[in-house]
Amino acid sequence: MPFSYSRTVRFKDTDAAGVVYFANVLAMCHEACEESLAASSINLKVFFSNPVVAVPIVHTSVDFLRPMFCGDQVLINLITRQRSGDEFEIGYKILEAVADKVVAKAITRHVCIEPVSRTRKELPTEIIQWLQQWSI
Amino acid sequence: MPFSYSRTVRFKDTDAAGVVYFANVLAMCHEACEESLAASSINLKVFFSNPVVAVPIVHTSVDFLRPMFCGDQVLINLITRQRSGDEFEIGYKILEAVADKVVAKAITRHVCIEPVSRTRKELPTEIIQWLQQWSI
Amino acid sequence: MPFSYSRTVRFKDTDAAGVVYFANVLAMCHEACEESLAASSINLKVFFSNPVVAVPIVHTSVDFLRPMFCGDQVLINLITRQRSGDEFEIGYKILEAVADKVVAKAITRHVCIEPVSRTRKELPTEIIQWLQQWSI
Amino acid sequence: MPFSYSRTVRFKDTDAAGVVYFANVLAMCHEACEESLAASSINLKVFFSNPVVAVPIVHTSVDFLRPMFCGDQVLINLITRQRSGDEFEIGYKILEAVADKVVAKAITRHVCIEPVSRTRKELPTEIIQWLQQWSI
């Protein structure tokens, strides 16, 4: 089941072209990811501030289909997919809510590491459960 | 009556010290301002993307009382005050919602201008109504 | 000939994991693009604030190979490539300057549009010259 | 002697009003602070990523005098002042370099703490030397 996250486009997201600055689209996707973790009862403060594992992004890609403007309501649908014992991928579809049009699509690919040594580590149970909850 | 805006602290808001980057506290305050405008039926897209008037910030100050961490729930209470025919001020109090402790206080002072010439202009009716709605 | 842009990693670029926030890598690439435009005598203020044409990004991808830390000196090598009369692509290779190791690779694909109607438009001469200057 | 830091205004610094987003002015000031630390032979990577002490900002204020546009060359003059054994203040004056006009003025007030317990701690020798180097 995909996870859905609703968000208003903020003034800070925009640039002098009057639309959302391209890299901020990825920040919106990451917000959706954080919300999906919280929705799976993962404590964000522990997960991001004092983690046993980290899940840095090793690859990302984005297709920008339509501009987004300050005040736009967007809906981000997120789907997770485990790729191996220490890798997963998240797919994002961003829709402008009023016109119900896809404005961007993105993926982020993550690996699980031990945060200090930065060596690969098996995904912990709570992440695997989160991956299962929001996969198709 | 103050306006209240609830917000989760995002990973993007933080820095390598593990807490919210100081300047991002002002961005959170501006988000609260945007929400208060929307709550007064002001169309954000028109107001920020194609404005008849602009209300740039000419002064700001912030007191940082406690650190904020990724995942923290914060409540931003906002109060508006008209200072003259073309100036107003907004006061913000940011509380960490679980402990109910004030983490920061800020003000932003704005002037009303015509966006192209950047000369001062009287505040329009819809802004005066918004100022009255969220003043004490 | 590739264009080279040197940059110090800033505290603002980092997140609570202690390294550069992933989406900020794209912002660094865009900075390199801006510098390459300036190096080809394109006036950035006119180009980005009052443009005759806009060149929004329609696709991007990034491979993150190594973490970047606050204070790191990075070198961004940029190569341009015209794809058609109204499209071009930029390739970026980011190196940590001391160890001379590649830390990230990225591409951005752009289309040329008329900024108000947002319809496609032929690339102007100054952009074609810039593309030729920094292509292989 | 004040420290001087030169910087080009970037597209990412701007917002849909076509000028620099107000909170990003503080980020520019922090960049100047980082450069002044490096100019005093303080290792930024150690100082910000693995610190013995942290110097969080407890207060800031900014006066915005003129808008800044993408491509503008700005000069940030920075002056330090020790306030007590564990406190200091930095004053910033931002000038648009071509017109040589002040566009903003800011201050940041810092306290020295132990990063884990977040209790106050005396300023270390290297910070006191940095404060002396860039004071009037």
Coordinates of C-alpha atoms in Angstrom, one line a residue:
Chain A
M1 CA 0.0 0.0 0.0
P2 CA 1.5 3.4 -0.9
F3 CA 1.9 6.0 1.8
S4 CA 0.4 9.5 1.1
Y5 CA 1.8 12.7 2.4
S6 CA 0.1 16.1 1.9
R7 CA 2.1 19.3 1.8
T8 CA 1.7 23.0 1.0
V9 CA 4.5 24.5 -1.2
R10 CA 6.3 27.1 0.9
F11 CA 7.8 30.4 -0.1
K12 CA 11.2 29.1 0.9
D13 CA 10.8 26.2 -1.6
T14 CA 10.7 28.7 -4.5
D15 CA 13.4 30.6 -6.4
A16 CA 13.6 33.7 -8.5
A17 CA 12.0 31.9 -11.5
G18 CA 8.8 31.9 -9.4
V19 CA 8.6 28.1 -9.0
V20 CA 10.0 25.4 -6.7
Y21 CA 13.8 25.2 -6.9
F22 CA 14.5 21.8 -8.5
A23 CA 16.6 20.3 -5.6
N24 CA 13.8 21.2 -3.1
V25 CA 11.6 18.6 -4.8
L26 CA 13.9 16.0 -3.3
A27 CA 13.6 17.6 0.1
M28 CA 9.8 17.3 -0.2
C29 CA 10.2 13.6 -1.0
H30 CA 12.5 13.1 2.0
E31 CA 9.8 14.7 4.2
A32 CA 7.3 12.2 2.9
C33 CA 9.8 9.4 3.7
E34 CA 10.2 10.8 7.3
E35 CA 6.4 10.9 7.7
S36 CA 6.1 7.3 6.4
L37 CA 8.7 6.2 9.0
A38 CA 6.7 7.9 11.8
A39 CA 3.5 6.3 10.5
S40 CA 5.2 2.9 11.0
S41 CA 6.0 3.9 14.7
I42 CA 9.6 4.6 14.1
N43 CA 10.9 7.4 16.5
L44 CA 12.3 10.0 14.1
K45 CA 14.4 11.7 16.8
V46 CA 16.2 8.4 17.7
F47 CA 16.4 7.3 14.0
F48 CA 17.9 10.5 12.7
S49 CA 19.7 12.0 15.8
N50 CA 21.1 9.0 17.6
P51 CA 20.9 6.1 15.1
V52 CA 22.1 2.5 15.4
V53 CA 22.0 2.3 11.7
A54 CA 22.0 5.0 9.0
V55 CA 20.4 4.6 5.5
P56 CA 22.2 7.1 3.3
I57 CA 21.0 7.7 -0.2
V58 CA 23.4 6.3 -2.9
H59 CA 21.4 7.2 -5.9
T60 CA 18.5 9.5 -6.8
S61 CA 16.7 10.6 -10.0
V62 CA 13.9 13.0 -10.6
D63 CA 11.6 13.8 -13.6
F64 CA 10.1 17.3 -13.4
L65 CA 6.9 17.4 -15.4
R66 CA 5.2 20.6 -14.3
P67 CA 6.2 23.7 -12.3
M68 CA 5.1 24.0 -8.7
F69 CA 4.1 27.4 -7.2
C70 CA 4.0 28.8 -3.6
G71 CA 0.7 27.9 -2.0
D72 CA 0.2 24.8 -4.2
Q73 CA -1.2 21.8 -2.4
V74 CA 0.8 18.7 -3.3
L75 CA 0.3 15.0 -2.5
I76 CA 3.3 12.8 -2.4
N77 CA 2.6 9.0 -2.9
L78 CA 5.5 6.9 -1.8
I79 CA 6.2 3.2 -2.5
T80 CA 9.0 1.2 -0.8
R81 CA 10.9 -1.8 -2.2
Q82 CA 13.6 -3.9 -0.5
R83 CA 16.3 -4.7 -3.0
S84 CA 18.6 -6.9 -0.9
G85 CA 19.5 -7.5 2.8
D86 CA 21.1 -4.1 3.0
E87 CA 19.5 -2.0 0.2
F88 CA 16.1 -0.5 -0.5
E89 CA 14.5 1.9 -2.9
I90 CA 11.7 4.4 -2.6
G91 CA 9.6 5.7 -5.5
Y92 CA 7.7 9.0 -5.2
K93 CA 4.9 10.5 -7.3
I94 CA 4.1 14.1 -6.6
L95 CA 0.7 15.4 -7.6
E96 CA -0.7 18.9 -7.6
A97 CA -3.8 18.2 -5.5
V98 CA -6.4 20.6 -7.1
A99 CA -5.7 19.7 -10.8
D100 CA -4.8 16.1 -9.8
K101 CA -1.8 16.2 -12.2
V102 CA 1.5 14.5 -11.7
V103 CA 4.1 17.3 -11.3
A104 CA 7.2 15.2 -10.6
K105 CA 8.4 11.6 -10.1
A106 CA 11.5 10.6 -8.2
I107 CA 13.4 7.6 -6.7
T108 CA 15.9 7.4 -3.9
R109 CA 18.1 4.3 -3.4
H110 CA 19.4 3.6 0.1
V111 CA 22.0 1.4 1.7
C112 CA 22.1 0.4 5.4
I113 CA 25.3 1.2 7.2
E114 CA 26.8 1.4 10.7
P115 CA 27.0 5.2 11.2
V116 CA 30.5 5.5 12.5
S117 CA 32.5 3.0 10.5
R118 CA 30.1 3.5 7.5
T119 CA 30.3 -0.2 6.6
R120 CA 27.3 -2.1 5.2
K121 CA 25.0 -3.7 7.7
E122 CA 21.8 -5.8 7.4
L123 CA 18.6 -3.8 7.6
P124 CA 17.1 -4.0 11.1
T125 CA 13.7 -5.5 11.7
E126 CA 11.8 -2.2 12.1
I127 CA 13.1 -1.0 8.7
I128 CA 12.1 -4.3 7.1
Q129 CA 8.6 -3.9 8.6
W130 CA 8.4 -0.3 7.3
L131 CA 9.5 -1.5 3.8
Q132 CA 6.8 -4.2 3.9
Q133 CA 4.1 -1.8 5.0
W134 CA 4.5 0.7 2.2
S135 CA 5.4 -1.7 -0.7
I136 CA 3.0 -2.6 -3.4
Chain B
M1 CA -6.3 36.0 19.0
P2 CA -2.9 34.3 18.2
F3 CA -2.6 31.9 15.2
S4 CA -1.2 28.5 16.0
Y5 CA 0.7 26.4 13.5
S6 CA 2.0 22.9 14.2
R7 CA 5.0 21.5 12.4
T8 CA 7.4 18.5 12.6
V9 CA 11.1 19.3 12.6
R10 CA 12.5 17.8 9.4
F11 CA 15.9 16.2 8.7
K12 CA 16.6 19.0 6.2
D13 CA 16.2 21.6 9.0
T14 CA 19.1 20.2 11.0
D15 CA 22.9 20.6 10.7
A16 CA 26.0 18.6 11.6
A17 CA 25.6 19.7 15.2
G18 CA 22.5 17.5 15.3
V19 CA 20.0 20.3 15.9
V20 CA 18.0 22.8 13.8
Y21 CA 20.3 25.2 11.9
F22 CA 19.7 28.6 13.4
A23 CA 18.5 30.4 10.2
N24 CA 15.9 27.6 9.6
V25 CA 14.0 28.7 12.7
L26 CA 13.1 31.9 10.8
A27 CA 12.0 29.8 7.8
M28 CA 9.6 27.9 10.2
C29 CA 8.3 31.2 11.4
H30 CA 7.6 32.3 7.8
E31 CA 5.7 29.0 7.2
A32 CA 3.5 29.9 10.2
C33 CA 3.0 33.4 8.6
E34 CA 2.0 31.8 5.3
E35 CA -0.5 29.4 7.0
S36 CA -2.0 32.4 8.9
L37 CA -2.5 34.2 5.6
A38 CA -4.2 31.2 4.1
A39 CA -6.4 30.9 7.3
S40 CA -7.6 34.4 6.5
S41 CA -8.6 33.4 3.0
I42 CA -5.7 35.0 1.3
N43 CA -4.6 33.1 -1.8
L44 CA -1.0 32.3 -1.3
K45 CA -0.3 31.6 -4.9
V46 CA -1.5 35.0 -6.0
F47 CA 0.0 36.7 -2.9
F48 CA 3.5 35.3 -3.4
S49 CA 3.7 34.6 -7.1
N50 CA 1.9 37.4 -8.7
P51 CA 1.4 40.1 -6.1
V52 CA -0.1 43.6 -6.3
V53 CA 1.9 44.4 -3.2
A54 CA 4.9 42.8 -1.5
V55 CA 5.6 42.9 2.2
P56 CA 9.4 42.3 2.5
I57 CA 11.0 41.9 5.9
V58 CA 13.1 44.9 7.0
H59 CA 14.1 43.6 10.4
T60 CA 14.1 40.4 12.3
S61 CA 15.4 39.1 15.6
V62 CA 15.4 35.7 17.2
D63 CA 16.2 34.3 20.7
F64 CA 17.2 30.7 20.7
L65 CA 16.4 29.1 24.1
R66 CA 16.7 25.4 23.5
P67 CA 17.8 23.1 20.7
M68 CA 15.3 21.5 18.4
F69 CA 15.9 17.9 17.0
C70 CA 14.7 16.1 13.9
G71 CA 11.2 14.6 14.7
D72 CA 10.4 17.2 17.3
Q73 CA 6.8 18.4 17.2
V74 CA 6.7 22.2 17.5
L75 CA 3.9 24.7 17.9
I76 CA 4.4 28.2 16.5
N77 CA 2.1 30.8 18.1
L78 CA 2.0 34.0 16.0
I79 CA 0.7 37.5 16.8
T80 CA 0.3 40.3 14.4
R81 CA 0.5 44.1 15.0
Q82 CA 0.0 46.9 12.6
R83 CA 2.5 49.7 13.2
S84 CA 1.4 52.3 10.7
G85 CA -0.4 52.6 7.4
D86 CA 2.4 50.7 5.6
E87 CA 4.2 48.7 8.3
F88 CA 3.4 45.7 10.6
E89 CA 5.2 43.3 12.9
I90 CA 4.8 39.6 13.7
G91 CA 5.8 38.0 16.9
Y92 CA 6.4 34.2 17.1
K93 CA 6.8 31.9 20.0
I94 CA 8.0 28.4 19.2
L95 CA 7.2 25.6 21.7
E96 CA 8.3 22.0 21.7
A97 CA 4.9 20.4 21.9
V98 CA 5.6 17.3 24.1
A99 CA 7.5 19.2 26.9
D100 CA 5.5 22.3 26.3
K101 CA 8.7 24.4 26.6
V102 CA 9.5 27.6 24.6
V103 CA 12.4 26.8 22.4
A104 CA 12.6 30.1 20.5
K105 CA 11.0 33.6 20.2
A106 CA 11.2 35.7 17.1
I107 CA 9.9 38.9 15.4
T108 CA 9.7 40.0 11.8
R109 CA 9.0 43.6 10.8
H110 CA 7.5 44.2 7.3
V111 CA 6.8 47.1 5.0
C112 CA 4.3 47.2 2.3
I113 CA 5.7 48.1 -1.2
E114 CA 4.8 48.1 -4.8
P115 CA 6.8 45.1 -6.1
V116 CA 8.3 46.6 -9.2
S117 CA 9.2 50.2 -8.1
R118 CA 9.8 48.9 -4.5
T119 CA 8.3 52.2 -3.2
R120 CA 6.1 52.2 -0.1
K121 CA 2.4 51.7 -0.5
E122 CA -0.6 51.6 2.0
L123 CA -1.5 48.2 3.3
P124 CA -4.4 46.7 1.3
T125 CA -7.7 45.9 3.0
E126 CA -7.1 42.1 3.0
I127 CA -3.8 42.5 4.8
I128 CA -5.4 44.9 7.4
Q129 CA -8.1 42.3 8.0
W130 CA -5.5 39.6 8.4
L131 CA -3.5 41.8 10.9
Q132 CA -6.7 42.4 12.9
Q133 CA -7.6 38.7 13.0
W134 CA -4.4 37.6 14.6
S135 CA -3.6 40.6 16.8
I136 CA -4.1 40.5 20.6
Chain C
M1 CA 36.9 21.7 -22.2
P2 CA 35.3 21.1 -18.8
F3 CA 34.6 24.0 -16.4
S4 CA 36.0 23.7 -12.9
Y5 CA 34.4 25.2 -9.8
S6 CA 36.0 25.1 -6.4
R7 CA 33.8 25.3 -3.2
T8 CA 34.1 24.8 0.5
V9 CA 31.4 22.6 2.1
R10 CA 29.4 24.8 4.4
F11 CA 27.7 24.1 7.8
K12 CA 24.3 24.9 6.2
D13 CA 24.9 22.1 3.6
T14 CA 25.1 19.4 6.3
D15 CA 22.4 17.5 8.3
A16 CA 22.2 15.7 11.6
A17 CA 23.9 12.7 10.1
G18 CA 27.0 15.0 10.1
V19 CA 27.4 15.0 6.3
V20 CA 26.1 16.9 3.4
Y21 CA 22.3 16.6 3.0
F22 CA 21.7 14.7 -0.3
A23 CA 19.7 17.3 -2.1
N24 CA 22.3 20.0 -1.4
V25 CA 24.7 18.1 -3.7
L26 CA 22.4 19.2 -6.5
A27 CA 22.5 22.8 -5.2
M28 CA 26.3 22.7 -5.4
C29 CA 26.1 21.5 -9.0
H30 CA 23.8 24.4 -9.9
E31 CA 26.3 26.8 -8.3
A32 CA 28.9 25.4 -10.7
C33 CA 26.5 25.9 -13.6
E34 CA 26.0 29.5 -12.6
E35 CA 29.7 30.1 -12.4
S36 CA 30.2 28.5 -15.8
L37 CA 27.6 30.9 -17.2
A38 CA 29.3 33.9 -15.6
A39 CA 32.7 32.6 -17.0
S40 CA 31.1 32.7 -20.5
S41 CA 30.2 36.4 -19.9
I42 CA 26.5 35.7 -19.3
N43 CA 25.0 38.3 -16.9
L44 CA 23.6 36.1 -14.1
K45 CA 21.3 38.9 -12.7
V46 CA 19.7 39.4 -16.1
F47 CA 19.7 35.6 -16.9
F48 CA 18.0 34.5 -13.6
S49 CA 16.0 37.6 -12.6
N50 CA 14.7 39.1 -15.8
P51 CA 15.1 36.4 -18.4
V52 CA 14.1 36.3 -22.1
V53 CA 14.3 32.6 -21.9
A54 CA 14.3 30.1 -19.0
V55 CA 16.1 26.8 -18.9
P56 CA 14.3 24.7 -16.3
I57 CA 15.6 21.2 -15.4
V58 CA 13.3 18.4 -16.6
H59 CA 15.5 15.5 -15.3
T60 CA 18.3 15.0 -12.9
S61 CA 20.1 12.0 -11.4
V62 CA 22.9 11.7 -8.8
D63 CA 25.2 9.0 -7.7
F64 CA 26.5 9.6 -4.1
L65 CA 29.8 7.7 -3.7
R66 CA 31.3 9.1 -0.5
P67 CA 30.1 11.4 2.3
M68 CA 31.1 15.1 2.3
F69 CA 31.8 16.9 5.6
C70 CA 31.7 20.6 6.6
G71 CA 35.0 22.2 5.7
D72 CA 35.8 19.8 2.9
Q73 CA 37.2 21.4 -0.3
V74 CA 35.4 20.1 -3.3
L75 CA 36.1 20.6 -7.0
I76 CA 33.1 20.3 -9.4
N77 CA 34.0 19.5 -13.0
L78 CA 31.2 20.3 -15.4
I79 CA 30.7 19.3 -19.0
T80 CA 27.9 20.6 -21.2
R81 CA 26.2 18.9 -24.2
Q82 CA 23.6 20.2 -26.6
R83 CA 20.9 17.6 -27.3
S84 CA 18.7 19.4 -29.8
G85 CA 17.7 22.9 -30.7
D86 CA 15.9 23.4 -27.4
E87 CA 17.6 20.9 -25.0
F88 CA 20.9 20.4 -23.3
E89 CA 22.5 18.3 -20.6
I90 CA 25.1 19.1 -18.0
G91 CA 27.3 16.4 -16.4
Y92 CA 29.0 17.0 -13.0
K93 CA 31.8 15.2 -11.3
I94 CA 32.4 16.3 -7.7
L95 CA 35.8 15.6 -6.2
E96 CA 37.1 16.0 -2.6
A97 CA 40.1 18.1 -3.4
V98 CA 42.6 16.8 -0.7
A99 CA 42.2 13.1 -1.3
D100 CA 41.4 13.7 -5.0
K101 CA 38.5 11.2 -4.8
V102 CA 35.2 11.4 -6.7
V103 CA 32.4 11.9 -4.1
A104 CA 29.4 12.3 -6.4
K105 CA 28.4 12.4 -10.1
A106 CA 25.3 14.1 -11.4
I107 CA 23.5 15.2 -14.5
T108 CA 20.8 17.8 -15.1
R109 CA 18.8 18.0 -18.3
H110 CA 17.3 21.3 -19.4
V111 CA 14.8 22.6 -21.9
C112 CA 14.6 26.1 -23.2
I113 CA 11.3 27.9 -22.7
E114 CA 9.6 31.3 -22.9
P115 CA 9.2 32.1 -19.2
V116 CA 5.6 33.3 -19.2
S117 CA 3.9 30.9 -21.6
R118 CA 6.3 28.1 -20.6
T119 CA 6.3 26.9 -24.2
R120 CA 9.5 25.5 -25.8
K121 CA 11.8 28.0 -27.6
E122 CA 15.1 27.6 -29.5
L123 CA 18.2 28.1 -27.5
P124 CA 19.5 31.6 -27.9
T125 CA 23.0 32.3 -29.3
E126 CA 24.7 33.1 -26.0
I127 CA 23.5 29.7 -24.5
I128 CA 24.7 27.8 -27.6
Q129 CA 28.1 29.5 -27.2
W130 CA 28.3 28.6 -23.5
L131 CA 27.4 25.0 -24.4
Q132 CA 30.2 24.9 -27.0
Q133 CA 32.7 26.4 -24.6
W134 CA 32.3 23.7 -21.9
S135 CA 31.6 20.7 -24.0
I136 CA 34.2 18.0 -24.6
Chain D
M1 CA 40.7 44.2 12.1
P2 CA 37.5 43.1 10.3
F3 CA 37.5 40.0 8.2
S4 CA 36.1 40.3 4.7
Y5 CA 34.4 37.5 2.8
S6 CA 33.3 37.8 -0.9
R7 CA 30.4 35.9 -2.3
T8 CA 28.2 35.7 -5.3
V9 CA 24.4 35.5 -4.6
R10 CA 23.2 32.1 -5.9
F11 CA 19.9 31.1 -7.5
K12 CA 19.2 28.9 -4.5
D13 CA 19.4 32.0 -2.2
T14 CA 16.5 33.6 -4.0
D15 CA 12.7 33.2 -3.6
A16 CA 9.7 33.8 -5.9
A17 CA 9.8 37.6 -5.0
G18 CA 13.0 37.5 -7.2
V19 CA 15.3 38.5 -4.3
V20 CA 17.3 36.7 -1.6
Y21 CA 15.0 34.9 0.9
F22 CA 15.4 36.8 4.2
A23 CA 16.7 33.9 6.3
N24 CA 19.4 33.1 3.7
V25 CA 21.1 36.4 4.6
L26 CA 21.9 34.8 7.9
A27 CA 23.3 31.7 6.2
M28 CA 25.6 34.0 4.2
C29 CA 26.8 35.6 7.5
H30 CA 27.5 32.1 8.9
E31 CA 29.5 31.3 5.8
A32 CA 31.6 34.4 6.5
C33 CA 32.1 33.3 10.1
E34 CA 33.3 29.8 8.8
E35 CA 35.7 31.5 6.5
S36 CA 37.1 33.7 9.3
L37 CA 37.6 30.6 11.4
A38 CA 39.5 28.9 8.6
A39 CA 41.6 32.1 8.1
S40 CA 42.6 31.8 11.8
S41 CA 43.8 28.2 11.1
I42 CA 40.9 26.5 12.7
N43 CA 40.1 23.2 11.1
L44 CA 36.5 23.5 10.0
K45 CA 35.9 19.8 9.7
V46 CA 37.1 19.1 13.3
F47 CA 35.4 22.2 14.6
F48 CA 32.0 21.5 13.1
S49 CA 31.9 17.7 12.7
N50 CA 33.7 16.4 15.8
P51 CA 33.9 19.3 18.2
V52 CA 35.3 19.5 21.7
V53 CA 33.2 22.6 22.2
A54 CA 30.2 24.0 20.3
V55 CA 29.3 27.7 20.0
P56 CA 25.5 27.7 19.3
I57 CA 23.8 31.0 18.5
V58 CA 21.5 32.2 21.3
H59 CA 20.4 35.5 19.6
T60 CA 20.5 37.1 16.2
S61 CA 19.1 40.2 14.6
V62 CA 19.2 41.5 11.0
D63 CA 18.3 44.8 9.3
F64 CA 17.5 44.4 5.7
L65 CA 18.2 47.6 3.8
R66 CA 18.2 46.7 0.2
P67 CA 17.2 43.6 -1.9
M68 CA 19.9 41.3 -3.2
F69 CA 19.5 39.6 -6.6
C70 CA 21.0 36.4 -8.1
G71 CA 24.4 37.2 -9.5
D72 CA 25.0 40.1 -7.1
Q73 CA 28.6 40.2 -5.7
V74 CA 28.4 40.9 -2.0
L75 CA 31.2 41.6 0.5
I76 CA 30.6 40.6 4.1
N77 CA 32.6 42.5 6.7
L78 CA 32.7 40.7 10.0
I79 CA 33.8 41.9 13.4
T80 CA 34.1 39.7 16.5
R81 CA 33.8 40.8 20.2
Q82 CA 34.3 38.6 23.3
R83 CA 31.6 39.4 25.9
S84 CA 32.7 37.1 28.8
G85 CA 34.6 33.9 29.4
D86 CA 32.0 31.9 27.6
E87 CA 30.2 34.3 25.3
F88 CA 31.0 36.3 22.1
E89 CA 29.2 38.3 19.5
I90 CA 29.8 38.8 15.8
G91 CA 28.7 41.8 13.8
Y92 CA 28.2 41.6 10.0
K93 CA 27.9 44.3 7.4
I94 CA 26.9 43.1 3.9
L95 CA 27.7 45.3 1.0
E96 CA 26.7 45.0 -2.7
A97 CA 30.2 45.2 -4.2
V98 CA 29.5 47.1 -7.4
A99 CA 27.4 49.9 -6.0
D100 CA 29.3 49.7 -2.7
K101 CA 26.0 50.0 -0.8
V102 CA 25.2 48.4 2.5
V103 CA 22.4 45.9 1.9
A104 CA 22.1 44.3 5.3
K105 CA 23.5 44.4 8.8
A106 CA 23.4 41.5 11.3
I107 CA 24.6 40.2 14.6
T108 CA 24.9 36.7 16.0
R109 CA 25.5 36.1 19.8
H110 CA 27.1 32.8 20.7
V111 CA 27.7 30.8 23.9
C112 CA 30.4 28.2 24.4
I113 CA 29.1 24.8 25.5
E114 CA 30.2 21.2 25.9
P115 CA 28.3 19.5 22.9
V116 CA 26.8 16.5 24.7
S117 CA 25.8 17.9 28.1
R118 CA 25.1 21.3 26.5
T119 CA 26.4 23.0 29.7
R120 CA 28.5 26.2 29.5
K121 CA 32.2 25.9 29.1
E122 CA 35.1 28.5 29.0
L123 CA 36.1 29.5 25.5
P124 CA 39.1 27.5 24.3
T125 CA 42.4 29.3 23.4
E126 CA 42.0 28.9 19.7
I127 CA 38.6 30.6 19.8
I128 CA 39.9 33.5 22.0
Q129 CA 42.7 34.0 19.4
W130 CA 40.2 34.0 16.6
L131 CA 38.1 36.6 18.5
Q132 CA 41.2 38.8 19.0
Q133 CA 42.2 38.5 15.4
W134 CA 38.9 39.9 14.0
S135 CA 38.0 42.4 16.7
I136 CA 38.3 46.1 16.3

